[in-house]
Tab-separated table of C-alpha atoms in Angstrom:
chain	number	residue	atom	x	y	z
A	95	ASP	CA	113.696	114.385	53.056
A	96	ILE	CA	116.787	114.196	55.258
A	97	GLN	CA	117.674	110.597	56.111
A	98	MET	CA	118.874	109.770	59.632
A	99	THR	CA	121.108	106.766	60.257
A	100	GLN	CA	121.814	105.649	63.803
A	101	SER	CA	124.353	103.127	64.957
A	102	PRO	CA	124.331	100.702	66.510
A	103	SER	CA	120.702	99.578	66.282
A	104	SER	CA	121.099	97.932	69.684
A	105	LEU	CA	123.745	97.471	72.330
A	106	SER	CA	124.192	95.645	75.608
A	107	ALA	CA	125.881	97.440	78.467
A	108	SER	CA	126.302	97.258	82.218
A	109	VAL	CA	125.449	99.787	84.893
A	110	GLY	CA	128.335	102.235	85.128
A	111	ASP	CA	129.450	101.797	81.518
A	112	ARG	CA	130.071	104.724	79.202
A	113	VAL	CA	127.787	104.435	76.171
A	114	THR	CA	128.072	106.225	72.840
A	115	ILE	CA	125.424	106.326	70.102
A	116	THR	CA	126.032	107.924	66.737
A	117	CYS	CA	123.713	109.560	64.235
A	118	ARG	CA	124.558	110.506	60.664
A	119	THR	CA	122.406	112.710	58.438
A	120	SER	CA	122.118	112.579	54.655
A	121	GLN	CA	122.877	116.299	54.345
A	122	ARG	CA	124.443	118.963	56.500
A	123	ILE	CA	122.153	120.298	59.208
A	124	SER	CA	124.460	122.555	61.258
A	125	THR	CA	123.508	121.736	64.880
A	126	TYR	CA	119.778	121.246	64.342
A	127	LEU	CA	119.904	117.816	65.945
A	128	ASN	CA	117.941	116.540	68.925
A	129	TRP	CA	118.059	113.346	70.987
A	130	PHE	CA	115.134	111.563	72.618
A	131	GLN	CA	114.769	108.712	75.095
A	132	GLN	CA	111.762	106.421	74.927
A	133	LYS	CA	110.677	103.755	77.375
A	134	PRO	CA	108.066	101.086	76.548
A	135	GLY	CA	104.524	102.435	76.475
A	136	LYS	CA	105.656	106.038	76.937
A	137	ALA	CA	106.083	109.033	74.673
A	138	PRO	CA	109.588	110.049	73.661
A	139	LYS	CA	111.315	112.448	76.026
A	140	LEU	CA	113.612	115.232	74.838
A	141	LEU	CA	117.137	114.875	76.277
A	142	ILE	CA	119.381	117.050	74.127
A	143	PHE	CA	118.499	119.865	71.707
A	144	ALA	CA	120.647	121.826	69.272
A	145	ALA	CA	123.168	118.957	69.264
A	146	SER	CA	124.676	119.672	72.685
A	147	SER	CA	122.238	121.562	74.923
A	148	LEU	CA	120.844	119.614	77.855
A	149	GLN	CA	117.072	119.857	78.282
A	150	SER	CA	116.000	121.125	81.701
A	151	GLY	CA	115.773	118.345	84.255
A	152	VAL	CA	117.884	115.850	82.307
A	153	PRO	CA	120.832	114.390	84.270
A	154	SER	CA	124.283	115.706	83.383
A	155	ARG	CA	125.547	112.210	82.530
A	156	PHE	CA	123.844	112.746	79.165
A	157	SER	CA	125.782	114.816	76.652
A	158	GLY	CA	125.664	115.476	72.925
A	159	SER	CA	128.156	116.657	70.351
A	160	GLY	CA	128.623	117.118	66.639
A	161	SER	CA	127.690	119.367	63.749
A	162	GLY	CA	127.192	119.071	60.031
A	163	THR	CA	126.355	115.427	59.392
A	164	ASP	CA	127.857	113.505	62.322
A	165	PHE	CA	126.522	113.549	65.860
A	166	THR	CA	127.019	111.646	69.082
A	167	LEU	CA	124.995	111.012	72.230
A	168	THR	CA	127.035	109.903	75.221
A	169	ILE	CA	125.799	108.522	78.528
A	170	GLY	CA	128.703	109.053	80.913
A	171	SER	CA	127.847	106.351	83.458
A	172	LEU	CA	124.860	104.181	82.578
A	173	GLN	CA	122.198	103.972	85.266
A	174	PRO	CA	119.395	101.375	85.605
A	175	GLU	CA	116.781	103.917	84.490
A	176	ASP	CA	118.705	104.609	81.263
A	177	PHE	CA	117.814	101.292	79.655
A	178	ALA	CA	115.568	102.488	76.845
A	179	THR	CA	115.521	103.276	73.141
A	180	TYR	CA	117.201	106.460	71.914
A	181	TYR	CA	116.327	108.406	68.781
A	182	CYS	CA	118.000	111.253	66.971
A	183	GLN	CA	115.889	113.794	65.051
A	184	GLN	CA	116.698	116.699	62.760
A	185	SER	CA	114.898	120.017	63.076
A	186	TYR	CA	116.796	121.749	60.251
A	187	ILE	CA	114.047	121.551	57.699
A	188	THR	CA	110.480	120.330	57.267
A	189	PRO	CA	109.666	117.468	57.339
A	190	PRO	CA	111.432	116.722	60.609
A	191	THR	CA	112.805	113.192	60.507
A	192	PHE	CA	113.859	110.637	63.119
A	193	GLY	CA	116.442	107.905	63.222
A	194	GLN	CA	115.402	104.275	63.489
A	195	GLY	CA	116.501	104.064	67.106
A	196	THR	CA	119.166	102.492	69.291
A	197	LYS	CA	117.964	100.104	71.968
A	198	VAL	CA	120.162	100.040	75.072
A	199	GLU	CA	119.762	96.744	76.906
A	200	ILE	CA	121.164	95.318	80.107
A	201	LYS	CA	124.185	93.054	79.687
B	4	GLN	CA	105.515	124.483	80.360
B	5	VAL	CA	102.853	122.958	78.142
B	6	GLN	CA	100.773	119.892	78.950
B	7	LEU	CA	99.081	117.941	76.162
B	8	VAL	CA	96.161	115.577	76.784
B	9	GLN	CA	94.949	113.403	73.929
B	10	SER	CA	91.680	111.627	73.272
B	11	GLY	CA	91.325	107.922	73.937
B	12	ALA	CA	91.921	104.756	71.972
B	13	GLU	CA	89.905	104.076	68.814
B	14	VAL	CA	89.033	100.982	66.819
B	15	LYS	CA	88.147	101.646	63.191
B	16	LYS	CA	87.162	99.689	60.095
B	17	PRO	CA	89.306	99.806	56.964
B	18	GLY	CA	88.221	102.651	54.695
B	19	SER	CA	86.846	104.775	57.521
B	20	SER	CA	88.307	107.890	59.159
B	21	VAL	CA	89.570	108.693	62.631
B	22	LYS	CA	89.817	112.039	64.386
B	23	VAL	CA	92.158	112.419	67.345
B	24	SER	CA	92.236	115.468	69.587
B	25	CYS	CA	94.986	117.050	71.665
B	26	LYS	CA	94.159	119.693	74.279
B	27	ALA	CA	96.926	122.031	75.398
B	28	SER	CA	97.197	123.702	78.772
B	29	GLY	CA	99.848	126.108	80.046
B	30	GLY	CA	101.792	128.504	77.862
B	31	THR	CA	100.453	130.759	75.123
B	32	PHE	CA	98.786	128.578	72.499
B	33	SER	CA	99.804	130.730	69.525
B	34	ASN	CA	103.480	130.587	70.545
B	35	TYR	CA	103.764	126.904	69.732
B	36	ALA	CA	103.900	124.688	66.677
B	37	PHE	CA	101.942	121.459	66.980
B	38	SER	CA	102.786	118.203	65.279
B	39	TRP	CA	101.268	114.758	64.928
B	40	VAL	CA	103.733	111.902	65.064
B	41	ARG	CA	102.865	108.237	64.786
B	42	GLN	CA	104.733	105.134	65.816
B	43	THR	CA	104.254	101.467	65.023
B	44	PRO	CA	105.803	98.771	67.223
B	45	GLY	CA	109.569	98.541	66.822
B	46	GLN	CA	109.755	101.559	64.519
B	47	GLY	CA	111.001	105.080	64.980
B	48	PRO	CA	108.590	108.002	65.262
B	49	GLU	CA	107.185	109.286	61.971
B	50	TRP	CA	106.106	112.904	61.514
B	51	MET	CA	102.744	113.169	59.780
B	52	GLY	CA	102.255	116.900	59.719
B	53	GLY	CA	101.859	119.987	61.819
B	54	VAL	CA	100.333	123.397	62.285
B	55	ILE	CA	101.931	126.690	63.316
B	56	PRO	CA	99.076	128.966	64.497
B	57	THR	CA	101.166	132.130	64.623
B	58	PHE	CA	101.938	131.831	60.914
B	59	ALA	CA	98.572	130.254	59.991
B	60	THR	CA	100.627	127.480	58.378
B	61	THR	CA	99.897	123.801	58.019
B	62	ASN	CA	102.376	121.289	56.624
B	63	TYR	CA	101.932	117.624	55.793
B	64	ALA	CA	104.403	114.856	55.117
B	65	GLN	CA	104.219	113.800	51.498
B	66	LYS	CA	103.337	110.247	52.540
B	67	PHE	CA	100.097	111.435	54.139
B	68	GLN	CA	99.239	114.282	51.774
B	69	GLY	CA	95.572	114.069	50.799
B	70	ARG	CA	94.688	111.709	53.657
B	71	VAL	CA	95.447	113.785	56.735
B	72	THR	CA	93.979	117.043	57.983
B	73	ILE	CA	95.362	118.957	60.970
B	74	ILE	CA	93.455	121.837	62.513
B	75	ALA	CA	94.229	124.107	65.463
B	76	ASP	CA	91.314	125.656	67.374
B	77	ASP	CA	92.606	128.642	69.353
B	78	SER	CA	89.333	129.113	71.227
B	79	THR	CA	89.529	125.668	72.850
B	80	ARG	CA	93.338	125.276	72.727
B	81	THR	CA	92.820	121.994	70.924
B	82	VAL	CA	94.563	120.515	67.917
B	83	TYR	CA	92.882	117.837	65.814
B	84	MET	CA	94.252	115.257	63.407
B	85	GLU	CA	91.928	113.430	61.037
B	86	LEU	CA	93.207	110.520	58.958
B	87	SER	CA	90.961	109.104	56.246
B	88	SER	CA	90.869	105.980	54.080
B	89	LEU	CA	92.267	103.937	56.949
B	90	ARG	CA	94.057	100.660	56.285
B	91	SER	CA	95.557	98.063	58.578
B	92	GLU	CA	99.008	99.624	58.210
B	93	ASP	CA	97.676	102.737	59.952
B	94	THR	CA	97.389	100.810	63.217
B	95	ALA	CA	99.735	102.754	65.459
B	96	VAL	CA	100.083	105.010	68.463
B	97	TYR	CA	99.482	108.609	67.455
B	98	TYR	CA	101.162	111.376	69.455
B	99	CYS	CA	100.740	115.104	69.420
B	100	ALA	CA	103.849	117.067	70.267
B	101	THR	CA	104.768	120.704	70.468
B	102	GLY	CA	107.656	123.111	70.711
B	103	HIS	CA	108.098	126.841	70.798
B	104	CYS	CA	107.643	128.673	67.501
B	105	SER	CA	106.418	132.243	67.762
B	106	ARG	CA	106.765	135.276	65.506
B	107	THR	CA	109.750	136.362	67.585
B	108	SER	CA	111.434	132.981	67.953
B	109	CYS	CA	111.053	130.157	65.452
B	110	TYR	CA	114.179	128.383	64.243
B	111	GLY	CA	114.954	125.544	61.928
B	112	GLY	CA	111.952	124.051	60.189
B	113	GLY	CA	109.662	125.341	62.945
B	114	TYR	CA	108.557	121.980	64.297
B	115	HIS	CA	110.064	120.860	67.585
B	116	PHE	CA	109.099	118.217	70.089
B	117	ASP	CA	109.718	119.571	73.568
B	118	PHE	CA	106.415	118.344	74.983
B	119	TRP	CA	104.371	115.269	74.107
B	120	GLY	CA	100.882	113.979	74.698
B	121	GLN	CA	100.345	110.547	76.206
B	122	GLY	CA	99.565	108.917	72.858
B	123	SER	CA	96.349	107.536	71.346
B	124	LEU	CA	96.231	103.971	70.044
B	125	VAL	CA	94.336	103.657	66.783
B	126	THR	CA	93.570	100.113	65.682
B	127	VAL	CA	92.327	99.475	62.151
B	128	SER	CA	90.686	96.099	61.835
B	129	SER	CA	87.776	94.533	60.030
């Protein structure tokens, strides 16, 4: 299975801050990398697919980049509703695998 | 756009089985691949297995092989996941999720998570 390693595991930030989360995979996956946001008690929500494509309805302050084994999710200007846990996931090969998550908390 | 509605919470005894359902509405059922993903508190989502109706294919994560069965019923647009030999560590929220995977467009491993059900809490306790 492809292992997914996210960093950091948690971070504290203020409204308006630029936030960057990284995800590294144990083997090359081209751009078959997706990002999800999850709030307590809710299902994960797809934000970014194919490494850099914004899912319909997702604000443009979210962006993704990377290919191969190293990927980044950036929140351009953190908003109050963005405090949540973020997961990366590879869709290159079955079984699909998820990172352990990055919790974004209010500073 | 696909909407997924799951069955309700369950409480089960160790050693028993649980069957969770997921009814899809909207879209063409056979154009999607359906997965079951579970999550325990504080942990990342964990893919258990999935079914791709258009290819008549079912895949299971090695961890759950032999204990999980996933079935898609085209006539009722419902996907089922049955997990047997339950133990306390199986206490989790179980989600169904789906993404497009048809005979004309199915990339990567086939399983994607564009749409999610609301989750079903399964508690295993004596």
